[in-house]
PDB file of N, CA and C in Angstrom:
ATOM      1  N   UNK A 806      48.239-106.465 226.556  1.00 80.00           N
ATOM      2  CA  UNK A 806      47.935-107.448 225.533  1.00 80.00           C
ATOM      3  C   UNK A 806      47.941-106.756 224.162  1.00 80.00           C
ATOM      4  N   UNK A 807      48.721-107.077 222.886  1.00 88.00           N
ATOM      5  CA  UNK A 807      48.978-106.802 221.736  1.00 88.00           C
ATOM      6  C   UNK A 807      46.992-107.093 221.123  1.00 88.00           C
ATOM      7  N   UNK A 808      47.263-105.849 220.463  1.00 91.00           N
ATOM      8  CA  UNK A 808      45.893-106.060 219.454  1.00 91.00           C
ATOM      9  C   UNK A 808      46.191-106.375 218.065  1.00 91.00           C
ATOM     10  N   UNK A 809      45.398-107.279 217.534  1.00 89.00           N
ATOM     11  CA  UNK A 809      45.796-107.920 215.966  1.00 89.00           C
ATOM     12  C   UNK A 809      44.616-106.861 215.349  1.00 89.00           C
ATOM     13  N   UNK A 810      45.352-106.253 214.177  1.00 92.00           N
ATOM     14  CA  UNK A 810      44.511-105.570 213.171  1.00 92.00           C
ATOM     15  C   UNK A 810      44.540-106.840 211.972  1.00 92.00           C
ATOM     16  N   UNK A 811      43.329-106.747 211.456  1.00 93.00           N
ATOM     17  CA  UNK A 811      42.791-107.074 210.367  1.00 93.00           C
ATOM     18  C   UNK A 811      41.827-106.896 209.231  1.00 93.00           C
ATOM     19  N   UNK A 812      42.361-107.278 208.308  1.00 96.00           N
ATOM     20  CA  UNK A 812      41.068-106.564 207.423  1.00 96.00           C
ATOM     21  C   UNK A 812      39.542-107.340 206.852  1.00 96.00           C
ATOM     22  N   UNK A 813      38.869-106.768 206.456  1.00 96.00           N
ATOM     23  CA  UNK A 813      37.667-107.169 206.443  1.00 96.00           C
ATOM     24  C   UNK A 813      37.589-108.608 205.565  1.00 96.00           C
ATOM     25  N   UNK A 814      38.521-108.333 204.596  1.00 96.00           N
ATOM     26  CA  UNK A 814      38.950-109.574 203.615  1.00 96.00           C
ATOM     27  C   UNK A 814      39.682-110.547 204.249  1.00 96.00           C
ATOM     28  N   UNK A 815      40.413-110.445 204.834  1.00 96.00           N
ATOM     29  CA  UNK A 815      41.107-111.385 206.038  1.00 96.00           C
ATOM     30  C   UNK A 815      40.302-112.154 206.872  1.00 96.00           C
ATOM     31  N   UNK A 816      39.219-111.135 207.488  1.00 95.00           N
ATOM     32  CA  UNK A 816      37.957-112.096 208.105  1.00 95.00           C
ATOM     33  C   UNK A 816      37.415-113.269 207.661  1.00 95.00           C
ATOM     34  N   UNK A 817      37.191-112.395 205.988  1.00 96.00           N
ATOM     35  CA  UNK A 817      36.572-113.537 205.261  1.00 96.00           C
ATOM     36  C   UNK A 817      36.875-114.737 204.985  1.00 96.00           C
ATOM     37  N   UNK A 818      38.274-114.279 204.349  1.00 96.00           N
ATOM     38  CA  UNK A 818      39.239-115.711 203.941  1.00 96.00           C
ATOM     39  C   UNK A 818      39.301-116.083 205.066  1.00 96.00           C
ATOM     40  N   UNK A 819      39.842-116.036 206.055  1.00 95.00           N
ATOM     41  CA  UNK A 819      39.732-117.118 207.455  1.00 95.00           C
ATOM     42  C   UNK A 819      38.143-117.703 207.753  1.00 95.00           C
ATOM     43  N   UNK A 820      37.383-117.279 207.541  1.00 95.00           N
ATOM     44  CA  UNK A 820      35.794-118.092 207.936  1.00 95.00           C
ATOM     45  C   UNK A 820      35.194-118.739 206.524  1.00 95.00           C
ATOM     46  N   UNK A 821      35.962-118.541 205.564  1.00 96.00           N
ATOM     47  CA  UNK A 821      35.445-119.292 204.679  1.00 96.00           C
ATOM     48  C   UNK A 821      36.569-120.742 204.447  1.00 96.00           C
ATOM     49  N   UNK A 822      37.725-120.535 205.171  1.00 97.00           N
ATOM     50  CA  UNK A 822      38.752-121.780 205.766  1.00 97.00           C
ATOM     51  C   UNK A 822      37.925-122.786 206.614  1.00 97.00           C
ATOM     52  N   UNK A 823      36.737-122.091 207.531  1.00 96.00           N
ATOM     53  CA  UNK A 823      36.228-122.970 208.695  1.00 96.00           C
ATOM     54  C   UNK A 823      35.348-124.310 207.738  1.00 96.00           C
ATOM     55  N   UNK A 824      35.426-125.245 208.827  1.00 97.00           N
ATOM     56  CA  UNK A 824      34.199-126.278 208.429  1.00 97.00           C
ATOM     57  C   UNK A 824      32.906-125.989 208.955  1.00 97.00           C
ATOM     58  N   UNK A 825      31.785-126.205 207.921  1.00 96.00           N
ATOM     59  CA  UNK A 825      30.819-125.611 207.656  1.00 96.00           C
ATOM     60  C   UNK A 825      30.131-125.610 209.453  1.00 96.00           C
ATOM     61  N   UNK A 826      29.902-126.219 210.149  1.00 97.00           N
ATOM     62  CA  UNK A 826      29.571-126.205 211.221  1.00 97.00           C
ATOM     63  C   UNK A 826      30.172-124.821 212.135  1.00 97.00           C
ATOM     64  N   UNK A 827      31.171-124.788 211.971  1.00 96.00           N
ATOM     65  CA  UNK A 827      31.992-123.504 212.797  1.00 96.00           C
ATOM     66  C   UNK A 827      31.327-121.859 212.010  1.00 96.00           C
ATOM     67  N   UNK A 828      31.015-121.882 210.594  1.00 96.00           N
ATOM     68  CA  UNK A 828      30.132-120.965 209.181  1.00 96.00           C
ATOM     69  C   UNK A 828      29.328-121.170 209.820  1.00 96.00           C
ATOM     70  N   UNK A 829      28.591-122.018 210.360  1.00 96.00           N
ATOM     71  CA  UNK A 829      26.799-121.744 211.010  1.00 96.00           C
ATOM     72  C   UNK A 829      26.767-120.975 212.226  1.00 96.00           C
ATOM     73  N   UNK A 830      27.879-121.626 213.227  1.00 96.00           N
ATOM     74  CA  UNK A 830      27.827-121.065 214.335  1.00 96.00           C
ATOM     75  C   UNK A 830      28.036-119.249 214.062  1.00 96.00           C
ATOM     76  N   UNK A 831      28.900-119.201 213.343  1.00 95.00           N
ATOM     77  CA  UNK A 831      28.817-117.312 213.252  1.00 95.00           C
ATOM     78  C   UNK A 831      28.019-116.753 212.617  1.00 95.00           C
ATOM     79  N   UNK A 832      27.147-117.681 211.873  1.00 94.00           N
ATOM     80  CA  UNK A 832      26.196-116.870 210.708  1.00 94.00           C
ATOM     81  C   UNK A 832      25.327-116.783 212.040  1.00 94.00           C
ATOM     82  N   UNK A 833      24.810-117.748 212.564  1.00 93.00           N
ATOM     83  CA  UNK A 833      23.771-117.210 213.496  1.00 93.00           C
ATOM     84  C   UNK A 833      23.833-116.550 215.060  1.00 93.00           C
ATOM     85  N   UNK A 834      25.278-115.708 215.097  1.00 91.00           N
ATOM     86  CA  UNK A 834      25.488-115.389 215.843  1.00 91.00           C
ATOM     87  C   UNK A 834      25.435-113.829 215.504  1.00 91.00           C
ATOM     88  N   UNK A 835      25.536-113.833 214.384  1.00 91.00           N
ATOM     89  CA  UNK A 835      25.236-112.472 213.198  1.00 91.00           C
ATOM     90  C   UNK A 835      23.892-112.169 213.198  1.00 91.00           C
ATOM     91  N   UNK A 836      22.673-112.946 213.254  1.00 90.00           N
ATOM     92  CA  UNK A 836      21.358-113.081 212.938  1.00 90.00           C
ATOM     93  C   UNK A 836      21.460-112.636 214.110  1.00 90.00           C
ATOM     94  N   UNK A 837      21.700-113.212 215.266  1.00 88.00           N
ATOM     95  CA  UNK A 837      21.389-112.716 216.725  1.00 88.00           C
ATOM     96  C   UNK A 837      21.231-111.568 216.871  1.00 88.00           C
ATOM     97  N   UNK A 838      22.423-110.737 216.078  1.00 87.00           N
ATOM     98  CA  UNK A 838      22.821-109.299 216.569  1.00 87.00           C
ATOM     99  C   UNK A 838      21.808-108.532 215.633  1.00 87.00           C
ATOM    100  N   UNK A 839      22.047-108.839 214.589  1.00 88.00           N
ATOM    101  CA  UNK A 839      20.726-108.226 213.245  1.00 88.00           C
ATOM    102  C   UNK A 839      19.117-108.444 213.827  1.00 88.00           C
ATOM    103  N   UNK A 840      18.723-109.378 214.438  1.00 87.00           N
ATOM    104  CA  UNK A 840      17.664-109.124 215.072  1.00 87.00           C
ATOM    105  C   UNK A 840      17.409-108.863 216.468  1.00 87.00           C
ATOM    106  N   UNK A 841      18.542-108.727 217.097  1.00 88.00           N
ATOM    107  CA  UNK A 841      18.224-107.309 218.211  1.00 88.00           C
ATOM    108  C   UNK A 841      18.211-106.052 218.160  1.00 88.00           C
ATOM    109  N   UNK A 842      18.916-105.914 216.633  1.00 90.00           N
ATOM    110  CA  UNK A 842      18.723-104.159 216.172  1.00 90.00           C
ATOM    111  C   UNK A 842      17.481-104.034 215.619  1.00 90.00           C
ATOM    112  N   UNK A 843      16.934-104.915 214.958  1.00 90.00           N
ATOM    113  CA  UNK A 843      15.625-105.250 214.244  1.00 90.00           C
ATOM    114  C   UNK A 843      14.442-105.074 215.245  1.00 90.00           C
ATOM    115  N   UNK A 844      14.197-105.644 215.963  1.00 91.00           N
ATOM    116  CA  UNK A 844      13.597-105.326 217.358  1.00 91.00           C
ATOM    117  C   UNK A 844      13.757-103.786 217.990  1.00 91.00           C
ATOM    118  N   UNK A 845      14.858-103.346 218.338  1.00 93.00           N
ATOM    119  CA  UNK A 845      14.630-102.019 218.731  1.00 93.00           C
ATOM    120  C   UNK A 845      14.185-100.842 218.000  1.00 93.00           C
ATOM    121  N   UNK A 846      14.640-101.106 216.338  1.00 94.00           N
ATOM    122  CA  UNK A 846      14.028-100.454 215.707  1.00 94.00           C
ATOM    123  C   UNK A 846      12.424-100.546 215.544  1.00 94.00           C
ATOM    124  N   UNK A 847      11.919-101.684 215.621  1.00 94.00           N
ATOM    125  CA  UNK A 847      10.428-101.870 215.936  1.00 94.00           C
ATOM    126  C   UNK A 847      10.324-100.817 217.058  1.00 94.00           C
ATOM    127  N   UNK A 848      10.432-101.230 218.078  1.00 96.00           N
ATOM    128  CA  UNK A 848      10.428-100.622 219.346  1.00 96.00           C
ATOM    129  C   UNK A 848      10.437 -99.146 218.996  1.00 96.00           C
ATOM    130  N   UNK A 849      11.208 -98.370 218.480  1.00 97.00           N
ATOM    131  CA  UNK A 849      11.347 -97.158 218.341  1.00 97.00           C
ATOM    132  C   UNK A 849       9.984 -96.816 217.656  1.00 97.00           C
ATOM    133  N   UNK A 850       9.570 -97.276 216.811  1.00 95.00           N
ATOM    134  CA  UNK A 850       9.034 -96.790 215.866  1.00 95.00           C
ATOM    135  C   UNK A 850       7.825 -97.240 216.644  1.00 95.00           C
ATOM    136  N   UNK A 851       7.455 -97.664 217.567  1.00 95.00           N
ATOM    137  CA  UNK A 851       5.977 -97.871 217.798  1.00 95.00           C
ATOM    138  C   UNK A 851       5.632 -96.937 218.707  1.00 95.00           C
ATOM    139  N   UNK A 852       7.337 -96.694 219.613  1.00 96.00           N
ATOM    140  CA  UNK A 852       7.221 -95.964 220.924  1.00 96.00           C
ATOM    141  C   UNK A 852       6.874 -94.977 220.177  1.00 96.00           C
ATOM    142  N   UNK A 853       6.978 -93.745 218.769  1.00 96.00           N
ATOM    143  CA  UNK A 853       6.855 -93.015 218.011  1.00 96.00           C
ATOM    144  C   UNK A 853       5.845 -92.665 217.561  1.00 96.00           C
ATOM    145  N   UNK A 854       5.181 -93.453 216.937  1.00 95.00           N
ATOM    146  CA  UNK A 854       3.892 -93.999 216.459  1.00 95.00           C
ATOM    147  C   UNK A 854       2.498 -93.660 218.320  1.00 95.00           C
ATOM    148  N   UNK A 855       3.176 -94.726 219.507  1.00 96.00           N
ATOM    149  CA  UNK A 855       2.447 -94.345 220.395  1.00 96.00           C
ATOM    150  C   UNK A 855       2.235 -92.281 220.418  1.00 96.00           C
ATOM    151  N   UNK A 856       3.443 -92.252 220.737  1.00 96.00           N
ATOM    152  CA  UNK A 856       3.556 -90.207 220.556  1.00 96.00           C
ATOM    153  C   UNK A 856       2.758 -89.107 219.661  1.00 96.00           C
ATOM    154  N   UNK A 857       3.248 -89.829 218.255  1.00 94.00           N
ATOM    155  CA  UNK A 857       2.504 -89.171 217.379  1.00 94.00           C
ATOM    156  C   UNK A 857       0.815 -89.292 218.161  1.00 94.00           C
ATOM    157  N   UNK A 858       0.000 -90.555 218.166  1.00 95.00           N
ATOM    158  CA  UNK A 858      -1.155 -91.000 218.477  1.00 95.00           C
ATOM    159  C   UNK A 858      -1.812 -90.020 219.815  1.00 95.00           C
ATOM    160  N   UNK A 859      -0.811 -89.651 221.210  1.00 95.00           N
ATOM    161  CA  UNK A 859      -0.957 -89.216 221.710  1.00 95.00           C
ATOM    162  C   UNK A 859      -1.232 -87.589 221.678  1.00 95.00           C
ATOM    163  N   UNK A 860       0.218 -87.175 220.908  1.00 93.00           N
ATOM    164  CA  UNK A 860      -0.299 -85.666 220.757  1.00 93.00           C
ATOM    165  C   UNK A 860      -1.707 -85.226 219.940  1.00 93.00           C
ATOM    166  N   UNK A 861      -2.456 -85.911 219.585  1.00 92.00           N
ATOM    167  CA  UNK A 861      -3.592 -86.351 218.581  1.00 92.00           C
ATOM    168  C   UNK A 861      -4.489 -86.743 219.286  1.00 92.00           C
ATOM    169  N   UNK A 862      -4.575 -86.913 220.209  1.00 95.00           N
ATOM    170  CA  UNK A 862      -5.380 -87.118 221.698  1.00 95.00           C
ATOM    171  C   UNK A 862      -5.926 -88.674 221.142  1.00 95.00           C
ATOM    172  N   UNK A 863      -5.390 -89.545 220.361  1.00 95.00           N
ATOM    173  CA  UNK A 863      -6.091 -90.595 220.288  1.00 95.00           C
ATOM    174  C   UNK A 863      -5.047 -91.828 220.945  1.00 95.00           C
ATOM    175  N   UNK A 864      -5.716 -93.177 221.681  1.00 96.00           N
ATOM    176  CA  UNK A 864      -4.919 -93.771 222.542  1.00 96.00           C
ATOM    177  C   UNK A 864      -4.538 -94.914 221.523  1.00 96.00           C
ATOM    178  N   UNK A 865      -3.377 -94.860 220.970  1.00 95.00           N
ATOM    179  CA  UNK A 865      -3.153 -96.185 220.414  1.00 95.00           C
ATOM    180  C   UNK A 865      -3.384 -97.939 220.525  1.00 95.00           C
ATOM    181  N   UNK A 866      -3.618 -97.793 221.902  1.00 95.00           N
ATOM    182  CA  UNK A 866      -3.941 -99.424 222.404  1.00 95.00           C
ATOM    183  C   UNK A 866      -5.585 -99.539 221.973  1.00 95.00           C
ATOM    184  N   UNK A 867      -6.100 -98.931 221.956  1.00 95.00           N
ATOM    185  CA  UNK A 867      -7.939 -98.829 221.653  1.00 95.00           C
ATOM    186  C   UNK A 867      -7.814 -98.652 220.063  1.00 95.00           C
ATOM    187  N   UNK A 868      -7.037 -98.857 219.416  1.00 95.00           N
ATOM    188  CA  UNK A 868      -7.238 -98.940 217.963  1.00 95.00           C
ATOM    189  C   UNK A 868      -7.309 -99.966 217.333  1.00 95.00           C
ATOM    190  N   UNK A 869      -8.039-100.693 216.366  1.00 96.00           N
ATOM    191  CA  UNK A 869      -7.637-101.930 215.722  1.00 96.00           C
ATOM    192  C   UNK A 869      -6.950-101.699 214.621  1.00 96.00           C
ATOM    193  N   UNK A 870      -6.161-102.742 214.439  1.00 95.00           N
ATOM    194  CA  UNK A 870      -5.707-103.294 213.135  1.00 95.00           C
ATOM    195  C   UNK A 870      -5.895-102.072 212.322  1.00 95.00           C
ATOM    196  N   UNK A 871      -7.072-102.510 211.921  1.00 95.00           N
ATOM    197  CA  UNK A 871      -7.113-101.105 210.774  1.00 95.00           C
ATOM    198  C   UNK A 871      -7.005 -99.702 210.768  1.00 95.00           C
ATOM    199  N   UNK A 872      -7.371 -99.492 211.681  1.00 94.00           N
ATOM    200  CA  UNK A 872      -7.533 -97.757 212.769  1.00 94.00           C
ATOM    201  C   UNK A 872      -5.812 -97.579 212.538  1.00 94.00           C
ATOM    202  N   UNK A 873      -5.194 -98.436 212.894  1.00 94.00           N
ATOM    203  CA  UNK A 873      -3.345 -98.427 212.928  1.00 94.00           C
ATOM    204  C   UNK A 873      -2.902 -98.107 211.749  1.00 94.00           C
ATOM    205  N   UNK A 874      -3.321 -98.863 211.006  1.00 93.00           N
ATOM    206  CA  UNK A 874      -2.661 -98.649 209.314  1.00 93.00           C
ATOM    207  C   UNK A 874      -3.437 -97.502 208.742  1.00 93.00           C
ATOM    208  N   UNK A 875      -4.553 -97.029 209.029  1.00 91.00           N
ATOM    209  CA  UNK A 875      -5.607 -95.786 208.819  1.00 91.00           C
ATOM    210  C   UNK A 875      -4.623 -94.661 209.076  1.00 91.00           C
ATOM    211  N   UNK A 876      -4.340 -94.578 210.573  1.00 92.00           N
ATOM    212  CA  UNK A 876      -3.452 -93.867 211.159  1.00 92.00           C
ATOM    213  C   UNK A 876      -1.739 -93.100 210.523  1.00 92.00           C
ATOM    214  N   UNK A 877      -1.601 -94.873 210.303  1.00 92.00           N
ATOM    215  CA  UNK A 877       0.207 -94.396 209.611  1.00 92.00           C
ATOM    216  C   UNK A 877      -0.114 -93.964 208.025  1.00 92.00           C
ATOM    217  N   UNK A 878      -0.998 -94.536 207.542  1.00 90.00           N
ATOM    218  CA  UNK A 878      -1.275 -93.827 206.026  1.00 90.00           C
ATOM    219  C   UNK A 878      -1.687 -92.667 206.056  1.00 90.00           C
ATOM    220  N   UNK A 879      -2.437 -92.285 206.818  1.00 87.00           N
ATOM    221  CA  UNK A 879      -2.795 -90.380 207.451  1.00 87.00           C
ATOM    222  C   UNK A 879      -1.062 -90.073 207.489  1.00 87.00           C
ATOM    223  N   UNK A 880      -0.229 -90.627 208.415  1.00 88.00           N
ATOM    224  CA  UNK A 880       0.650 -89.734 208.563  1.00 88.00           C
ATOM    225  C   UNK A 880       2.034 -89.622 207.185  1.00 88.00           C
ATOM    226  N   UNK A 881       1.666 -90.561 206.234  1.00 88.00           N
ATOM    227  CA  UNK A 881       2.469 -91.256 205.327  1.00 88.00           C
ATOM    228  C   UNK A 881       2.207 -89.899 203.835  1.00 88.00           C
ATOM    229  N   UNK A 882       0.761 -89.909 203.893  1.00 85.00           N
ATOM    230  CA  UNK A 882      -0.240 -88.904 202.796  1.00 85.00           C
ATOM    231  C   UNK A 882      -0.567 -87.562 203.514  1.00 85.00           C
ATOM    232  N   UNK A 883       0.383 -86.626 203.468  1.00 65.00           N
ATOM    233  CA  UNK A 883       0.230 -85.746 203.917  1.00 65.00           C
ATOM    234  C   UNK A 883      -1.064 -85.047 203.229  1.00 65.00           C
ATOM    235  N   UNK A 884      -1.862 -85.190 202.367  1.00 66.00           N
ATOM    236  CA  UNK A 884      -2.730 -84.396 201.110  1.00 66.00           C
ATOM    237  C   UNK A 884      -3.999 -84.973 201.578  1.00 66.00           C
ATOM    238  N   UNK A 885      -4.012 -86.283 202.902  1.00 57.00           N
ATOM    239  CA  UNK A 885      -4.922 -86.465 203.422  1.00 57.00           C
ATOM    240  C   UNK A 885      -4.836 -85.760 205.445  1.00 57.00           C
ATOM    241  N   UNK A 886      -5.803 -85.710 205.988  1.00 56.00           N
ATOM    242  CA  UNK A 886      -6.356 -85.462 207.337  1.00 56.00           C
ATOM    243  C   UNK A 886      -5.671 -86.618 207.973  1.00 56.00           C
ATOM    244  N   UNK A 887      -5.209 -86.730 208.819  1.00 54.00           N
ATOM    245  CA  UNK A 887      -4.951 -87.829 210.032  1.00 54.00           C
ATOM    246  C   UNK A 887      -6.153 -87.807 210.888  1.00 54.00           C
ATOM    247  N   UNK A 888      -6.569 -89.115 211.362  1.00 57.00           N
ATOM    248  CA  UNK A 888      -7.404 -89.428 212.113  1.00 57.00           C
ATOM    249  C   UNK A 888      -7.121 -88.676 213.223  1.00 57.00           C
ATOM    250  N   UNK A 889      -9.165 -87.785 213.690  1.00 53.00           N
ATOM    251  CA  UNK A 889      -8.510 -87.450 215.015  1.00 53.00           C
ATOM    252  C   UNK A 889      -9.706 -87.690 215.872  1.00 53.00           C
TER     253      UNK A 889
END
């Protein structure tokens, strides 16, 4: 099967040809993908956040709200102590 190259401007001009209904369907098929990277990057960063917490002998799930943001501003302000 032949592969069609195209360019990024080509994309455009062809989806800005579509009727607006066919423009929704890909915009939010775009959002889809932007917030499953959005999500794992959460994910990373908490699984991270859990680590940091751990080597620190403190258990992240037993922290509140504030203890959390206490925590990442300790690790944010180096000129301050991190909670230990």
């Amino acid at each position: 099967m032949p592969t069609l190259t195209i360019t990024t401007e080509q994309i455009i001009d062809l989806i800005q040809q579509l009727p607006l209904k066919e423009k929704r369907i890909i915009l939010l098929e775009l959002v889809k993908e932007t917030e499953t990277k959005r999500q794992e990057r959460l994910d990373y960063g908490e699984s991270q956040l859990r680590r940091l917490c751990n080597e620190r002998g403190i258990n992240w799930n037993t922290l509140s709200d504030e203890e959390r943001e206490d925590f990442i501003n300790d690790l944010i302000h180096e000129d301050r102590p991190c909670i230990q």
